[in-house]
GROMACS .gro file of C-alpha atoms in nm:
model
  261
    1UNK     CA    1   1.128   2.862  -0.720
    2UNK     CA    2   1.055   2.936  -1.038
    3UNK     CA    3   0.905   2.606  -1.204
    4UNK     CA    4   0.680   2.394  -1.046
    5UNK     CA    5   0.789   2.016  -0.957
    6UNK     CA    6   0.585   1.695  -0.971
    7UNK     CA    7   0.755   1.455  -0.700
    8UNK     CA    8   0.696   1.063  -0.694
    9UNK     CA    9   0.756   0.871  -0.399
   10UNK     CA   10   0.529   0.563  -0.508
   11UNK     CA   11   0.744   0.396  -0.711
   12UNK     CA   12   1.086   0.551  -0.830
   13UNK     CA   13   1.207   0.820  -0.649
   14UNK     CA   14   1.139   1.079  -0.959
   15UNK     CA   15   1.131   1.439  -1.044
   16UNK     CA   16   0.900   1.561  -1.334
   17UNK     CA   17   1.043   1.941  -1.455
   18UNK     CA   18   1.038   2.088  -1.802
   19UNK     CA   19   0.881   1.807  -1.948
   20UNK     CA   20   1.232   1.599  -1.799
   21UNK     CA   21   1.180   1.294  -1.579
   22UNK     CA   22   1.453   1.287  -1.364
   23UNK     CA   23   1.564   0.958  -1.108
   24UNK     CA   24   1.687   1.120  -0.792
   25UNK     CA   25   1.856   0.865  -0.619
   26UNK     CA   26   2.073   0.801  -0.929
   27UNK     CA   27   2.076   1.216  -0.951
   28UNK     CA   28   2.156   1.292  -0.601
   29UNK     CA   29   2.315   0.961  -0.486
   30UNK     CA   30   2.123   0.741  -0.270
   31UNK     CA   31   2.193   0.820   0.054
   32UNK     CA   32   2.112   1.207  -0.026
   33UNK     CA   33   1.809   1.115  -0.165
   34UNK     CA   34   1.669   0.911   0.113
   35UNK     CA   35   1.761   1.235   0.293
   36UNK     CA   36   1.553   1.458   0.076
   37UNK     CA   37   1.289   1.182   0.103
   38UNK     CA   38   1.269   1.226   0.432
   39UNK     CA   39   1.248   1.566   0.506
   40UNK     CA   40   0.931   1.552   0.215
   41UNK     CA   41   0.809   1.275   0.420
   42UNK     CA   42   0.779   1.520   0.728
   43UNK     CA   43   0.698   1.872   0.557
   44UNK     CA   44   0.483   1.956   0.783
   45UNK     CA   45   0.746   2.057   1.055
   46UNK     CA   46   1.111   2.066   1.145
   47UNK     CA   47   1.297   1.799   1.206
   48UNK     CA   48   1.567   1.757   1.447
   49UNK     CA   49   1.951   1.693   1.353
   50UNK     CA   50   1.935   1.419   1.643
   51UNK     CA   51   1.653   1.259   1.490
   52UNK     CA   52   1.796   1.239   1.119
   53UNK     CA   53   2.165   1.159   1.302
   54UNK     CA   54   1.972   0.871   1.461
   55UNK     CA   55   1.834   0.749   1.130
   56UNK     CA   56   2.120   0.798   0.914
   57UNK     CA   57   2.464   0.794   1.116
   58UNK     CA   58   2.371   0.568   1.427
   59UNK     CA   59   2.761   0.456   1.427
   60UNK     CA   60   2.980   0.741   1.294
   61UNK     CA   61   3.223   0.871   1.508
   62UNK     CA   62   3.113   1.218   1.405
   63UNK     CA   63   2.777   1.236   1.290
   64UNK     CA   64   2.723   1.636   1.359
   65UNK     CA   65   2.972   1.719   1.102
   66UNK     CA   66   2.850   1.393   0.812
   67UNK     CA   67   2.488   1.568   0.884
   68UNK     CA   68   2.587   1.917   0.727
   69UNK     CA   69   2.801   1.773   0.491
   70UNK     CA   70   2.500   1.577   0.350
   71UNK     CA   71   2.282   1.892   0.411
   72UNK     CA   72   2.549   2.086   0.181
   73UNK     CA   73   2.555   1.796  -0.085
   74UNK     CA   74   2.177   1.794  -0.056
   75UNK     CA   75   2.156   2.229  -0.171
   76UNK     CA   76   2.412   2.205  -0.393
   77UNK     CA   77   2.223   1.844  -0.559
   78UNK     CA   78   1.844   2.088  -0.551
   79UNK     CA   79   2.016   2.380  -0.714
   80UNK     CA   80   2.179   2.189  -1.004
   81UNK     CA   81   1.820   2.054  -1.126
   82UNK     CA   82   1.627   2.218  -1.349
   83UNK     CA   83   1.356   2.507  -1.177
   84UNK     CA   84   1.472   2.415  -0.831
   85UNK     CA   85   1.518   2.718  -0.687
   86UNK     CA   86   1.869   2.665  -0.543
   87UNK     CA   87   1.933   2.593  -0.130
   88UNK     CA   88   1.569   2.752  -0.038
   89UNK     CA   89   1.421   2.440  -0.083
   90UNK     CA   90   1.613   2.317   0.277
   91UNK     CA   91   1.580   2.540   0.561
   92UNK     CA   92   1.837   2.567   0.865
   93UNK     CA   93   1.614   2.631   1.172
   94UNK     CA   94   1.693   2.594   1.529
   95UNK     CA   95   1.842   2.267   1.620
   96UNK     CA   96   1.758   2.083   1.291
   97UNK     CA   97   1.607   2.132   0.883
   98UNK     CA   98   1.263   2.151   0.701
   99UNK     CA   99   1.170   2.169   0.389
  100UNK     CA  100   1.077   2.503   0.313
  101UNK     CA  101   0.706   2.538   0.342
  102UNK     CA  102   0.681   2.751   0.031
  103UNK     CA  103   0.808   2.519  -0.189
  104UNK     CA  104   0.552   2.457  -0.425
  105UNK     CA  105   0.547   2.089  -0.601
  106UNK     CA  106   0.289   1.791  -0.641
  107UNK     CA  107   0.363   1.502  -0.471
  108UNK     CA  108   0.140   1.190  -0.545
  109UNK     CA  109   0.169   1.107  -0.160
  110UNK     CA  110  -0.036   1.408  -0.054
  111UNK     CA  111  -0.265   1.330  -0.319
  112UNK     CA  112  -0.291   0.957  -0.224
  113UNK     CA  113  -0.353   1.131   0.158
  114UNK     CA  114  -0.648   1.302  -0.007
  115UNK     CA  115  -0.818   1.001  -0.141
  116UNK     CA  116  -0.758   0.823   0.141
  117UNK     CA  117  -1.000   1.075   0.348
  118UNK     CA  118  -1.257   1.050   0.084
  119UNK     CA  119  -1.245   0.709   0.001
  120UNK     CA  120  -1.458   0.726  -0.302
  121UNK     CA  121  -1.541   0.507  -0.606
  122UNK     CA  122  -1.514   0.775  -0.820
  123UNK     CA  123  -1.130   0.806  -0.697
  124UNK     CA  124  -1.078   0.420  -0.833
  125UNK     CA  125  -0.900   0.577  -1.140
  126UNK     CA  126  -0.682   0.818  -0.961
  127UNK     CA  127  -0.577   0.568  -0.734
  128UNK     CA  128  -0.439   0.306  -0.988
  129UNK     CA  129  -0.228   0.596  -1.153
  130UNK     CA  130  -0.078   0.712  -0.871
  131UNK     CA  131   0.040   0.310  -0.814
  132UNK     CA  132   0.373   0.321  -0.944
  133UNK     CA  133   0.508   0.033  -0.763
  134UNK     CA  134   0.642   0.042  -0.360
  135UNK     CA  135   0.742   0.343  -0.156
  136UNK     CA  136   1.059   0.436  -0.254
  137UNK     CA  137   1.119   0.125  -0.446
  138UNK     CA  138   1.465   0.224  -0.551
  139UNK     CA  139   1.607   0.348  -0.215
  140UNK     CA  140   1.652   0.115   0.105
  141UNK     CA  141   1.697   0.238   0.422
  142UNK     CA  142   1.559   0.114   0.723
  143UNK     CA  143   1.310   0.415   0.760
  144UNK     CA  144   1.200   0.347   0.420
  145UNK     CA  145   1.102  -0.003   0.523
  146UNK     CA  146   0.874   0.110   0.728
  147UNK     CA  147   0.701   0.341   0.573
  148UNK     CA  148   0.660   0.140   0.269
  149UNK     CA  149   0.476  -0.087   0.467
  150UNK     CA  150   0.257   0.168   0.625
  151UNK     CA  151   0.215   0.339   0.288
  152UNK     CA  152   0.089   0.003   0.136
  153UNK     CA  153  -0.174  -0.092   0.437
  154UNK     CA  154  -0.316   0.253   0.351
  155UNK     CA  155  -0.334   0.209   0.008
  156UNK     CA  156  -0.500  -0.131   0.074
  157UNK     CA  157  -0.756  -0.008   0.369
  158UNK     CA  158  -0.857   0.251   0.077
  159UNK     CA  159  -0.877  -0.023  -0.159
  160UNK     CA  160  -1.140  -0.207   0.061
  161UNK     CA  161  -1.344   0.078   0.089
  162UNK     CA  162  -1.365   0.211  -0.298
  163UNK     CA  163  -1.428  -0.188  -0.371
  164UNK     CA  164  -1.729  -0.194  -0.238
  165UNK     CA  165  -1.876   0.096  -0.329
  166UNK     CA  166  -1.736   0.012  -0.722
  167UNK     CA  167  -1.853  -0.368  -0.732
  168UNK     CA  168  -2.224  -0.282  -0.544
  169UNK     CA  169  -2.289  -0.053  -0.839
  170UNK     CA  170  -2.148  -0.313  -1.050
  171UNK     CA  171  -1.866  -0.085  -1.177
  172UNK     CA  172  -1.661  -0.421  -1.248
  173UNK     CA  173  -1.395  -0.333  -1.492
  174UNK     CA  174  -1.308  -0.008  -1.291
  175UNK     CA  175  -1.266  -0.238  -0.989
  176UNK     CA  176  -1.097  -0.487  -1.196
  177UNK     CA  177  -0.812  -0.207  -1.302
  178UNK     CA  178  -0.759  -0.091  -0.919
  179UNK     CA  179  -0.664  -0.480  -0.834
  180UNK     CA  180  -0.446  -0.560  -1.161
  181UNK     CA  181  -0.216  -0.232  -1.060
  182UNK     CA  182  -0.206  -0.349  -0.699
  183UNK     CA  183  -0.110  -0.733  -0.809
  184UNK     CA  184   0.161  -0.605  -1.041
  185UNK     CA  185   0.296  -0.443  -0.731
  186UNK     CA  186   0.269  -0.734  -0.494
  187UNK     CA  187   0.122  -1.003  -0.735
  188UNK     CA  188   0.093  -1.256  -0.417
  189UNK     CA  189  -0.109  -1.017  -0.170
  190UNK     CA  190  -0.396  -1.251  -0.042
  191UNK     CA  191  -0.660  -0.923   0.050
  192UNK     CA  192  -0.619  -0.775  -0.352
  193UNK     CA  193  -0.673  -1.170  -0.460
  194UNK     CA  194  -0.977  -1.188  -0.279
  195UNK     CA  195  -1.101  -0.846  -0.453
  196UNK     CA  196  -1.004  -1.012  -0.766
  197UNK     CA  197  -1.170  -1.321  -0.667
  198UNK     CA  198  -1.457  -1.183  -0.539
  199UNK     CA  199  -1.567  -0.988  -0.908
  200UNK     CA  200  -1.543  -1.272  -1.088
  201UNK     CA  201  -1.748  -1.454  -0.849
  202UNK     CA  202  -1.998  -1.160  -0.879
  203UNK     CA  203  -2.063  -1.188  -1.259
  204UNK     CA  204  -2.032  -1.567  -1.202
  205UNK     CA  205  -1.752  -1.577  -1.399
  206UNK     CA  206  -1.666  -1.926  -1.224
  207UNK     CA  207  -1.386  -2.050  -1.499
  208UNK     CA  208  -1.197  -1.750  -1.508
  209UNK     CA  209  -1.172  -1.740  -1.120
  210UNK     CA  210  -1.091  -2.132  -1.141
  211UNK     CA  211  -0.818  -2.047  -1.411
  212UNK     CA  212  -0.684  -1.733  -1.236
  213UNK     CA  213  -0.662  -1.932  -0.889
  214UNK     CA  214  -0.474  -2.206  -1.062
  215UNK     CA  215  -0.235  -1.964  -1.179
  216UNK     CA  216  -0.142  -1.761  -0.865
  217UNK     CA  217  -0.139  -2.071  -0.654
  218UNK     CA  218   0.130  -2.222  -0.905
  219UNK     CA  219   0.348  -1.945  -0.936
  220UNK     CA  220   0.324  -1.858  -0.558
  221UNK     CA  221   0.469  -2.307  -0.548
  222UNK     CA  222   0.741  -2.206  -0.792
  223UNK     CA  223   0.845  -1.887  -0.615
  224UNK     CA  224   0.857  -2.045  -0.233
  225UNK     CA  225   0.773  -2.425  -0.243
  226UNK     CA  226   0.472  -2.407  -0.052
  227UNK     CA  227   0.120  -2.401  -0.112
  228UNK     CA  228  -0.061  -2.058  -0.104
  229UNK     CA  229  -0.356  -2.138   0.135
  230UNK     CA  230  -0.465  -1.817   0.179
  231UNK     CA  231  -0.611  -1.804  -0.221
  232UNK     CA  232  -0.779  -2.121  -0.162
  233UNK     CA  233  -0.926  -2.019   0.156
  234UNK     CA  234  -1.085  -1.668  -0.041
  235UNK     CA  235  -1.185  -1.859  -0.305
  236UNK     CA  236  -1.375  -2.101  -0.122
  237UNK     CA  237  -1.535  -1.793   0.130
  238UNK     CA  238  -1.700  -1.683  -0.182
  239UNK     CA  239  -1.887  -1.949  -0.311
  240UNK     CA  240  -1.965  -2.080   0.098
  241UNK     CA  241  -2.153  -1.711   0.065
  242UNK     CA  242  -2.289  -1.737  -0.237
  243UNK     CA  243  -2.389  -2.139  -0.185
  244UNK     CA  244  -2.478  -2.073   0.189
  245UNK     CA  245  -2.260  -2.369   0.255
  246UNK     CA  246  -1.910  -2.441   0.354
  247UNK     CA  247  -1.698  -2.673   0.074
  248UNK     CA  248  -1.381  -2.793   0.114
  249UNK     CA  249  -1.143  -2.646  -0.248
  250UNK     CA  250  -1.192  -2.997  -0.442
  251UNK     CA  251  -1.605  -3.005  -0.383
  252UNK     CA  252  -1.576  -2.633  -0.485
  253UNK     CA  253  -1.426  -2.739  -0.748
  254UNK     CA  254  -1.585  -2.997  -0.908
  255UNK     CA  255  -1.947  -2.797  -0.825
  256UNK     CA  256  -1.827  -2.511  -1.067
  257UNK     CA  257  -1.693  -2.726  -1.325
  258UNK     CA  258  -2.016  -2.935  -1.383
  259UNK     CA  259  -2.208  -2.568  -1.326
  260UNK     CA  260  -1.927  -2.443  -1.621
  261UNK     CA  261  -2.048  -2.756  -1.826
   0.00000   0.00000   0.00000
């Protein structure tokens, strides 16, 4: 393994080498990929052919014999790309494959694990870079479901937590920057649009929060045909803190106009 690899999994699927940016689904094929994906996914051990026949084959008539044929196309799809290293990368060990702990790469998942056990304002920057889009946003398989979803509630836990620490020390643009790459991920998420919400509240910027709610709320009406409560319902949780008082979203609305006047 002569050149080291920078893997992304948040996002595209995508191999930097050589100063080469490489798609691996559209490399490898997508069903390879998800494959590779996997085993990445679980480099910390071994895991078992019954397990990844489970995942991948649940209805072929023989899914011992599609398993090493993927596992073949897998070495051969490793050894064509550039600094790979050939078949070392996958292991055969007893009764199923790993990745071969001594392959060394960066992988922005590990390094999203990192921050995650820190949870630190100072990682606010790191974060938003390593926010590429979803999990695997090119590849669908019904693992990869899953694990977007848990990838994205830890991402957004971790989000909470560097929030607060950013907007208490009134670090409001580098909280701002964390929230615009989550949005452009999943524009309609109701716990980033209270975060967004929230700042402008917090530097009283009342018609830019008025103007940015009317936005979301009418593109989240175009897109599904229903009204996005759950904006509404943040927005007016702010000002009921900052007021002391409960409004209902027209009161709150007309009370930051005339204050905007």
């Amino acid at each position: 393994m002569n050149m080291k690899w920078k893997i992304t999994m948040m996002g595209s699927f995508t191999l930097r080498v050589r100063g080469k940016e490489i798609n691996l689904g559209a490399s490898m094929g997508k069903q390879i990929a998800s494959i590779f994906a996997y085993l990445i996914l679980h480099r910390d051990r071994a895991v078992a052919k019954e397990q990844l026949i489970e995942i991948f084959w649940p209805d072929s008539r023989n899914p011992l014999n599609a398993l090493k044929f993927a596992i073949f196309r897998l070495r051969k799809a490793l050894e064509e790309l550039p600094g790979a290293g050939g078949p070392d990368w996958i292991q055969t060990v007893r009764g199923g494959y790993r990745l071969n702990p001594a392959a060394d790469f960066e992988l922005d998942i590990a390094q999203l694990d990192k921050i995650v056990l820190r949870a630190d304002g100072g990682d606010a920057k790191v974060l938003a870079a390593l926010i590429q889009g979803e999990f695997l946003a090119d590849l669908e398989d019904s693992w990869i479901a899953e694990e977007r979803e848990r990838q994205w509630q830890k991402i957004l836990n971790t989000t909470d937590k560097i929030a607060e620490e950013l907007e208490q020390n009134e670090l409001y643009p580098q909280a701002l920057n964390l929230y615009k790459t989550l949005l452009a991920v999943e524009p309609f998420n109701d716990q980033v649009n209270y975060l967004m919400l929230r700042v402008m509240i917090r530097q009283r910027q009342y018609n830019e929060a008025i103007h940015y709610y009317e936005q979301v709320a009418a593109a989240f009406q175009k897109e599904y045909g229903i009204e996005f409560l759950g904006k509404s319902q943040a927005l007016i949780y702010f000002i009921s803190v900052e007021n002391g008082e409960t409004m209902t979203l027209d009161e709150l609305v007309s009370s930051l106009k005339e204050e905007i006047s």
